[in-house]
Amino acid sequence: DGGITQSPKYLFRKEGQNVTLSCEQNLNHDAMYWYRQDPGQGLRLIYYSQIVNDFQKGDIAEGYSVSREKKESFPLTVTSAQKNPTAFYLCASSKGAGETQYFGPGTRLLVL
Amino acid sequence: SQKIEQNSEALNIQEGKTATLTCNYTNYSPAYLQWYRQDPGRGPVFLLLIRENEKEKRKERLKVTFDTTLKQSLFHITASQPADSATYLCALEGTGRRALTFGSGTRLQVQP
């Protein structure tokens, strides 16, 4: 089955801790994206990558970091600098930048 | 500043009626516009893409119009069903970057 997987489904973070959210795709897509969604809100772009070993900041990159060492993988680290990390995090991929996006099931991050 | 506006109030309609959702944008010159459906706790799913040179696009019970003069897209669901109840998001490519920007979405509730 082709698609995008995100893990874990739920993630708990302690104060001052960095946590990493996983995103993997087997669609052979070049572009990958991370979004944050707060309750009742739309999607806000955190980071995106158009090609391996390259990525750009979105609208709310502060307190987050990413890497794109492999085409299939685009992990997101929520650092301790992100003071309000509780949200629903969505990963997506597309054939090319700006094209139709395919989303993963999401990871819900909660702060203990 | 750039804005994508969707009606934040939920739209309630009776089963069998046509639902019409609106997406307005300012300070964008999009080559195309996309519509997605999102169910609670899940990632958005792509529905339709309409290009700037297309006035209308249809897919089964769905119809999208795109008026670049009014800077508006309308999304119609004919013969609506309770299963159509969800949040519908419009998205377009942001100026200066090859990534989609999403509106905040409109929640549709179809009553049986």
PDB file of C-alpha atoms in Angstrom:
ATOM      1  CA  ASP A   1       0.000   0.000   0.000  1.00  0.00           C
ATOM      2  CA  GLY A   2       1.340   3.405  -0.926  1.00  0.00           C
ATOM      3  CA  GLY A   3       0.891   6.217   1.534  1.00  0.00           C
ATOM      4  CA  ILE A   4       2.220   8.348   4.328  1.00  0.00           C
ATOM      5  CA  THR A   5       2.728   7.110   7.846  1.00  0.00           C
ATOM      6  CA  GLN A   6       3.217   9.172  10.963  1.00  0.00           C
ATOM      7  CA  SER A   7       4.250   7.922  14.355  1.00  0.00           C
ATOM      8  CA  PRO A   8       3.431   7.924  17.116  1.00  0.00           C
ATOM      9  CA  LYS A   9      -0.289   8.672  17.082  1.00  0.00           C
ATOM     10  CA  TYR A  10      -0.025  10.327  20.506  1.00  0.00           C
ATOM     11  CA  LEU A  11       3.127  11.821  22.017  1.00  0.00           C
ATOM     12  CA  PHE A  12       3.675  13.261  25.459  1.00  0.00           C
ATOM     13  CA  ARG A  13       6.385  15.794  26.101  1.00  0.00           C
ATOM     14  CA  LYS A  14       7.806  16.842  29.426  1.00  0.00           C
ATOM     15  CA  GLU A  15       8.909  20.404  30.082  1.00  0.00           C
ATOM     16  CA  GLY A  16      12.320  21.131  28.563  1.00  0.00           C
ATOM     17  CA  GLN A  17      12.333  17.980  26.467  1.00  0.00           C
ATOM     18  CA  ASN A  18      12.911  17.674  22.728  1.00  0.00           C
ATOM     19  CA  VAL A  19      10.673  15.211  20.914  1.00  0.00           C
ATOM     20  CA  THR A  20      10.785  13.928  17.344  1.00  0.00           C
ATOM     21  CA  LEU A  21       7.784  13.135  15.188  1.00  0.00           C
ATOM     22  CA  SER A  22       8.268  10.634  12.405  1.00  0.00           C
ATOM     23  CA  CYS A  23       6.946  10.957   8.844  1.00  0.00           C
ATOM     24  CA  GLU A  24       7.596   8.373   6.132  1.00  0.00           C
ATOM     25  CA  GLN A  25       6.201   8.137   2.596  1.00  0.00           C
ATOM     26  CA  ASN A  26       6.506   5.473  -0.105  1.00  0.00           C
ATOM     27  CA  LEU A  27       4.810   7.490  -2.847  1.00  0.00           C
ATOM     28  CA  ASN A  28       8.154   8.494  -4.399  1.00  0.00           C
ATOM     29  CA  HIS A  29       7.226  12.131  -3.846  1.00  0.00           C
ATOM     30  CA  ASP A  30       9.905  14.814  -3.953  1.00  0.00           C
ATOM     31  CA  ALA A  31       8.195  17.383  -1.704  1.00  0.00           C
ATOM     32  CA  MET A  32       7.252  16.956   1.952  1.00  0.00           C
ATOM     33  CA  TYR A  33       5.600  19.275   4.456  1.00  0.00           C
ATOM     34  CA  TRP A  34       4.854  19.701   8.159  1.00  0.00           C
ATOM     35  CA  TYR A  35       1.783  21.515   9.443  1.00  0.00           C
ATOM     36  CA  ARG A  36       0.459  22.356  12.860  1.00  0.00           C
ATOM     37  CA  GLN A  37      -3.286  22.473  13.563  1.00  0.00           C
ATOM     38  CA  ASP A  38      -4.772  23.916  16.741  1.00  0.00           C
ATOM     39  CA  PRO A  39      -8.384  23.181  17.784  1.00  0.00           C
ATOM     40  CA  GLY A  40     -10.868  24.827  15.444  1.00  0.00           C
ATOM     41  CA  GLN A  41      -8.078  26.310  13.365  1.00  0.00           C
ATOM     42  CA  GLY A  42      -6.676  25.765   9.914  1.00  0.00           C
ATOM     43  CA  LEU A  43      -3.299  24.292   8.997  1.00  0.00           C
ATOM     44  CA  ARG A  44      -0.182  26.395   9.533  1.00  0.00           C
ATOM     45  CA  LEU A  45       2.996  25.514   7.662  1.00  0.00           C
ATOM     46  CA  ILE A  46       6.022  24.779   9.837  1.00  0.00           C
ATOM     47  CA  TYR A  47       8.664  23.553   7.351  1.00  0.00           C
ATOM     48  CA  TYR A  48       8.702  22.147   3.861  1.00  0.00           C
ATOM     49  CA  SER A  49      11.211  20.393   1.676  1.00  0.00           C
ATOM     50  CA  GLN A  50      11.175  20.310  -2.116  1.00  0.00           C
ATOM     51  CA  ILE A  51      14.092  17.934  -2.468  1.00  0.00           C
ATOM     52  CA  VAL A  52      16.438  15.782  -0.417  1.00  0.00           C
ATOM     53  CA  ASN A  53      18.973  17.695   1.697  1.00  0.00           C
ATOM     54  CA  ASP A  54      17.054  20.955   1.316  1.00  0.00           C
ATOM     55  CA  PHE A  55      14.230  22.512   3.333  1.00  0.00           C
ATOM     56  CA  GLN A  56      12.652  25.914   3.936  1.00  0.00           C
ATOM     57  CA  LYS A  57      10.947  27.567   6.877  1.00  0.00           C
ATOM     58  CA  GLY A  58       7.209  28.029   6.779  1.00  0.00           C
ATOM     59  CA  ASP A  59       5.116  30.504   8.744  1.00  0.00           C
ATOM     60  CA  ILE A  60       5.767  29.164  12.251  1.00  0.00           C
ATOM     61  CA  ALA A  61       9.231  27.540  12.197  1.00  0.00           C
ATOM     62  CA  GLU A  62      10.458  28.911  15.534  1.00  0.00           C
ATOM     63  CA  GLY A  63      10.986  26.145  18.074  1.00  0.00           C
ATOM     64  CA  TYR A  64      11.010  23.402  15.430  1.00  0.00           C
ATOM     65  CA  SER A  65      13.721  21.719  13.374  1.00  0.00           C
ATOM     66  CA  VAL A  66      13.689  19.223  10.488  1.00  0.00           C
ATOM     67  CA  SER A  67      16.021  17.133   8.379  1.00  0.00           C
ATOM     68  CA  ARG A  68      15.645  15.568   4.925  1.00  0.00           C
ATOM     69  CA  GLU A  69      18.421  13.048   4.526  1.00  0.00           C
ATOM     70  CA  LYS A  70      16.296  10.558   2.610  1.00  0.00           C
ATOM     71  CA  LYS A  71      13.537  11.084   0.057  1.00  0.00           C
ATOM     72  CA  GLU A  72      11.148   8.930   2.064  1.00  0.00           C
ATOM     73  CA  SER A  73      11.622  10.575   5.447  1.00  0.00           C
ATOM     74  CA  PHE A  74      11.053  14.043   6.899  1.00  0.00           C
ATOM     75  CA  PRO A  75      11.220  13.967  10.727  1.00  0.00           C
ATOM     76  CA  LEU A  76      10.168  16.984  12.780  1.00  0.00           C
ATOM     77  CA  THR A  77      11.772  17.800  16.127  1.00  0.00           C
ATOM     78  CA  VAL A  78       9.819  19.934  18.563  1.00  0.00           C
ATOM     79  CA  THR A  79      12.463  21.590  20.689  1.00  0.00           C
ATOM     80  CA  SER A  80      12.228  22.935  24.227  1.00  0.00           C
ATOM     81  CA  ALA A  81      12.209  26.420  22.674  1.00  0.00           C
ATOM     82  CA  GLN A  82       8.641  25.776  21.469  1.00  0.00           C
ATOM     83  CA  LYS A  83       6.706  27.008  24.483  1.00  0.00           C
ATOM     84  CA  ASN A  84       3.239  25.978  23.347  1.00  0.00           C
ATOM     85  CA  PRO A  85       3.683  22.676  21.504  1.00  0.00           C
ATOM     86  CA  THR A  86       0.291  21.116  22.256  1.00  0.00           C
ATOM     87  CA  ALA A  87      -1.350  20.629  18.852  1.00  0.00           C
ATOM     88  CA  PHE A  88      -2.177  18.170  16.088  1.00  0.00           C
ATOM     89  CA  TYR A  89       0.786  17.746  13.720  1.00  0.00           C
ATOM     90  CA  LEU A  90       0.228  16.733  10.113  1.00  0.00           C
ATOM     91  CA  CYS A  91       2.789  15.604   7.569  1.00  0.00           C
ATOM     92  CA  ALA A  92       2.091  15.679   3.839  1.00  0.00           C
ATOM     93  CA  SER A  93       3.866  14.934   0.585  1.00  0.00           C
ATOM     94  CA  SER A  94       3.397  15.840  -3.072  1.00  0.00           C
ATOM     95  CA  LYS A  95       4.992  15.032  -6.422  1.00  0.00           C
ATOM     96  CA  GLY A  96       6.253  18.554  -6.704  1.00  0.00           C
ATOM     97  CA  ALA A  97       6.153  21.764  -4.790  1.00  0.00           C
ATOM     98  CA  GLY A  98       2.694  23.318  -4.683  1.00  0.00           C
ATOM     99  CA  GLU A  99       0.940  20.282  -6.147  1.00  0.00           C
ATOM    100  CA  THR A 100      -1.811  18.143  -4.638  1.00  0.00           C
ATOM    101  CA  GLN A 101      -0.829  17.021  -1.183  1.00  0.00           C
ATOM    102  CA  TYR A 102      -1.357  13.653   0.467  1.00  0.00           C
ATOM    103  CA  PHE A 103      -1.590  13.736   4.232  1.00  0.00           C
ATOM    104  CA  GLY A 104      -0.640  11.311   6.955  1.00  0.00           C
ATOM    105  CA  PRO A 105      -2.955  10.433   9.872  1.00  0.00           C
ATOM    106  CA  GLY A 106      -1.352  12.987  12.198  1.00  0.00           C
ATOM    107  CA  THR A 107       0.359  12.980  15.598  1.00  0.00           C
ATOM    108  CA  ARG A 108      -1.261  14.592  18.610  1.00  0.00           C
ATOM    109  CA  LEU A 109       1.362  16.128  20.902  1.00  0.00           C
ATOM    110  CA  LEU A 110       0.488  16.799  24.520  1.00  0.00           C
ATOM    111  CA  VAL A 111       2.575  18.413  27.244  1.00  0.00           C
ATOM    112  CA  LEU A 112       2.801  16.761  30.651  1.00  0.00           C
TER     113      LEU A 112
ATOM    114  CA  SER B   1      -1.144  41.164   3.593  1.00  0.00           C
ATOM    115  CA  GLN B   2      -2.153  37.853   2.074  1.00  0.00           C
ATOM    116  CA  LYS B   3      -5.383  36.327   3.339  1.00  0.00           C
ATOM    117  CA  ILE B   4      -7.505  33.286   2.591  1.00  0.00           C
ATOM    118  CA  GLU B   5     -10.962  33.577   4.124  1.00  0.00           C
ATOM    119  CA  GLN B   6     -13.537  30.880   4.616  1.00  0.00           C
ATOM    120  CA  ASN B   7     -16.722  31.245   6.606  1.00  0.00           C
ATOM    121  CA  SER B   8     -15.829  30.258  10.145  1.00  0.00           C
ATOM    122  CA  GLU B   9     -19.448  29.598  11.059  1.00  0.00           C
ATOM    123  CA  ALA B  10     -20.686  26.083  10.496  1.00  0.00           C
ATOM    124  CA  LEU B  11     -23.050  25.534   7.591  1.00  0.00           C
ATOM    125  CA  ASN B  12     -26.112  23.448   8.475  1.00  0.00           C
ATOM    126  CA  ILE B  13     -28.288  22.103   5.665  1.00  0.00           C
ATOM    127  CA  GLN B  14     -30.907  19.429   5.134  1.00  0.00           C
ATOM    128  CA  GLU B  15     -30.094  16.184   3.383  1.00  0.00           C
ATOM    129  CA  GLY B  16     -30.714  16.400  -0.355  1.00  0.00           C
ATOM    130  CA  LYS B  17     -30.044  20.130  -0.568  1.00  0.00           C
ATOM    131  CA  THR B  18     -27.035  21.759  -2.240  1.00  0.00           C
ATOM    132  CA  ALA B  19     -24.284  23.009   0.046  1.00  0.00           C
ATOM    133  CA  THR B  20     -22.261  26.012  -1.130  1.00  0.00           C
ATOM    134  CA  LEU B  21     -19.013  26.970   0.567  1.00  0.00           C
ATOM    135  CA  THR B  22     -17.004  30.093  -0.170  1.00  0.00           C
ATOM    136  CA  CYS B  23     -13.272  30.771  -0.316  1.00  0.00           C
ATOM    137  CA  ASN B  24     -12.096  34.363  -0.769  1.00  0.00           C
ATOM    138  CA  TYR B  25      -8.489  35.447  -1.084  1.00  0.00           C
ATOM    139  CA  THR B  26      -6.583  38.717  -1.185  1.00  0.00           C
ATOM    140  CA  ASN B  27      -3.103  39.566  -2.436  1.00  0.00           C
ATOM    141  CA  TYR B  28      -2.615  36.238  -4.172  1.00  0.00           C
ATOM    142  CA  SER B  29      -2.355  35.525  -7.872  1.00  0.00           C
ATOM    143  CA  PRO B  30      -2.799  31.757  -7.797  1.00  0.00           C
ATOM    144  CA  ALA B  31      -2.348  29.600 -10.852  1.00  0.00           C
ATOM    145  CA  TYR B  32      -4.749  27.120  -9.259  1.00  0.00           C
ATOM    146  CA  LEU B  33      -6.825  26.514  -6.170  1.00  0.00           C
ATOM    147  CA  GLN B  34      -7.470  23.251  -4.328  1.00  0.00           C
ATOM    148  CA  TRP B  35     -10.211  21.950  -2.045  1.00  0.00           C
ATOM    149  CA  TYR B  36      -9.724  19.368   0.703  1.00  0.00           C
ATOM    150  CA  ARG B  37     -12.020  17.563   3.117  1.00  0.00           C
ATOM    151  CA  GLN B  38     -11.022  16.957   6.738  1.00  0.00           C
ATOM    152  CA  ASP B  39     -12.813  14.690   9.183  1.00  0.00           C
ATOM    153  CA  PRO B  40     -12.267  15.149  12.957  1.00  0.00           C
ATOM    154  CA  GLY B  41      -8.910  13.802  14.108  1.00  0.00           C
ATOM    155  CA  ARG B  42      -7.758  12.948  10.591  1.00  0.00           C
ATOM    156  CA  GLY B  43      -5.569  14.462   7.905  1.00  0.00           C
ATOM    157  CA  PRO B  44      -7.175  16.376   5.023  1.00  0.00           C
ATOM    158  CA  VAL B  45      -8.042  14.512   1.832  1.00  0.00           C
ATOM    159  CA  PHE B  46      -7.721  16.123  -1.604  1.00  0.00           C
ATOM    160  CA  LEU B  47     -10.987  16.638  -3.492  1.00  0.00           C
ATOM    161  CA  LEU B  48     -10.558  18.930  -6.486  1.00  0.00           C
ATOM    162  CA  LEU B  49      -8.068  21.248  -8.158  1.00  0.00           C
ATOM    163  CA  ILE B  50      -9.135  24.071 -10.472  1.00  0.00           C
ATOM    164  CA  ARG B  51      -6.739  26.108 -12.595  1.00  0.00           C
ATOM    165  CA  GLU B  52      -6.957  29.846 -13.277  1.00  0.00           C
ATOM    166  CA  ASN B  53      -8.059  29.286 -16.867  1.00  0.00           C
ATOM    167  CA  GLU B  54     -10.907  26.971 -15.797  1.00  0.00           C
ATOM    168  CA  LYS B  55     -14.192  28.508 -14.747  1.00  0.00           C
ATOM    169  CA  GLU B  56     -15.710  25.310 -13.412  1.00  0.00           C
ATOM    170  CA  LYS B  57     -14.688  21.776 -12.481  1.00  0.00           C
ATOM    171  CA  ARG B  58     -16.929  18.832 -11.604  1.00  0.00           C
ATOM    172  CA  LYS B  59     -16.432  15.474  -9.954  1.00  0.00           C
ATOM    173  CA  GLU B  60     -19.516  13.385  -9.248  1.00  0.00           C
ATOM    174  CA  ARG B  61     -21.654  15.504  -6.849  1.00  0.00           C
ATOM    175  CA  LEU B  62     -18.936  18.119  -6.383  1.00  0.00           C
ATOM    176  CA  LYS B  63     -18.537  21.332  -8.365  1.00  0.00           C
ATOM    177  CA  VAL B  64     -15.948  24.057  -7.974  1.00  0.00           C
ATOM    178  CA  THR B  65     -15.907  27.487  -9.604  1.00  0.00           C
ATOM    179  CA  PHE B  66     -12.980  29.878  -9.713  1.00  0.00           C
ATOM    180  CA  ASP B  67     -13.395  33.598 -10.400  1.00  0.00           C
ATOM    181  CA  THR B  68      -9.985  35.292 -10.522  1.00  0.00           C
ATOM    182  CA  THR B  69     -11.622  38.710 -10.958  1.00  0.00           C
ATOM    183  CA  LEU B  70     -13.673  38.378  -7.781  1.00  0.00           C
ATOM    184  CA  LYS B  71     -10.792  36.416  -6.162  1.00  0.00           C
ATOM    185  CA  GLN B  72     -13.248  33.791  -5.062  1.00  0.00           C
ATOM    186  CA  SER B  73     -13.902  30.079  -5.360  1.00  0.00           C
ATOM    187  CA  LEU B  74     -17.231  28.418  -4.644  1.00  0.00           C
ATOM    188  CA  PHE B  75     -17.482  24.746  -3.691  1.00  0.00           C
ATOM    189  CA  HIS B  76     -20.838  23.030  -4.203  1.00  0.00           C
ATOM    190  CA  ILE B  77     -22.044  19.641  -3.019  1.00  0.00           C
ATOM    191  CA  THR B  78     -25.309  18.646  -4.692  1.00  0.00           C
ATOM    192  CA  ALA B  79     -27.781  16.142  -3.215  1.00  0.00           C
ATOM    193  CA  SER B  80     -25.924  16.383   0.085  1.00  0.00           C
ATOM    194  CA  GLN B  81     -25.818  13.419   2.452  1.00  0.00           C
ATOM    195  CA  PRO B  82     -25.058  13.149   6.187  1.00  0.00           C
ATOM    196  CA  ALA B  83     -21.783  11.451   5.182  1.00  0.00           C
ATOM    197  CA  ASP B  84     -20.722  14.751   3.592  1.00  0.00           C
ATOM    198  CA  SER B  85     -20.534  16.314   7.072  1.00  0.00           C
ATOM    199  CA  ALA B  86     -16.919  17.428   7.547  1.00  0.00           C
ATOM    200  CA  THR B  87     -14.689  20.501   7.412  1.00  0.00           C
ATOM    201  CA  TYR B  88     -13.793  21.707   3.941  1.00  0.00           C
ATOM    202  CA  LEU B  89     -10.544  23.580   3.346  1.00  0.00           C
ATOM    203  CA  CYS B  90      -9.449  25.611   0.362  1.00  0.00           C
ATOM    204  CA  ALA B  91      -5.755  26.022  -0.405  1.00  0.00           C
ATOM    205  CA  LEU B  92      -3.600  27.892  -2.861  1.00  0.00           C
ATOM    206  CA  GLU B  93       0.067  28.410  -3.526  1.00  0.00           C
ATOM    207  CA  GLY B  94       1.566  31.258  -1.575  1.00  0.00           C
ATOM    208  CA  THR B  95       3.412  34.008  -3.366  1.00  0.00           C
ATOM    209  CA  GLY B  96       7.167  33.554  -3.243  1.00  0.00           C
ATOM    210  CA  ARG B  97       7.144  29.954  -2.131  1.00  0.00           C
ATOM    211  CA  ARG B  98       6.214  26.642  -3.650  1.00  0.00           C
ATOM    212  CA  ALA B  99       3.945  25.450  -0.864  1.00  0.00           C
ATOM    213  CA  LEU B 100       0.207  25.585  -0.253  1.00  0.00           C
ATOM    214  CA  THR B 101      -1.421  27.952   2.196  1.00  0.00           C
ATOM    215  CA  PHE B 102      -4.697  26.693   3.657  1.00  0.00           C
ATOM    216  CA  GLY B 103      -7.780  28.564   4.713  1.00  0.00           C
ATOM    217  CA  SER B 104      -9.164  27.857   8.177  1.00  0.00           C
ATOM    218  CA  GLY B 105     -11.995  25.760   6.750  1.00  0.00           C
ATOM    219  CA  THR B 106     -15.781  25.695   6.958  1.00  0.00           C
ATOM    220  CA  ARG B 107     -17.568  22.955   8.866  1.00  0.00           C
ATOM    221  CA  LEU B 108     -20.532  21.466   7.011  1.00  0.00           C
ATOM    222  CA  GLN B 109     -23.257  19.617   8.911  1.00  0.00           C
ATOM    223  CA  VAL B 110     -25.864  17.772   6.826  1.00  0.00           C
ATOM    224  CA  GLN B 111     -28.980  16.921   8.809  1.00  0.00           C
ATOM    225  CA  PRO B 112     -30.905  13.722   7.919  1.00  0.00           C
TER     226      PRO B 112
END
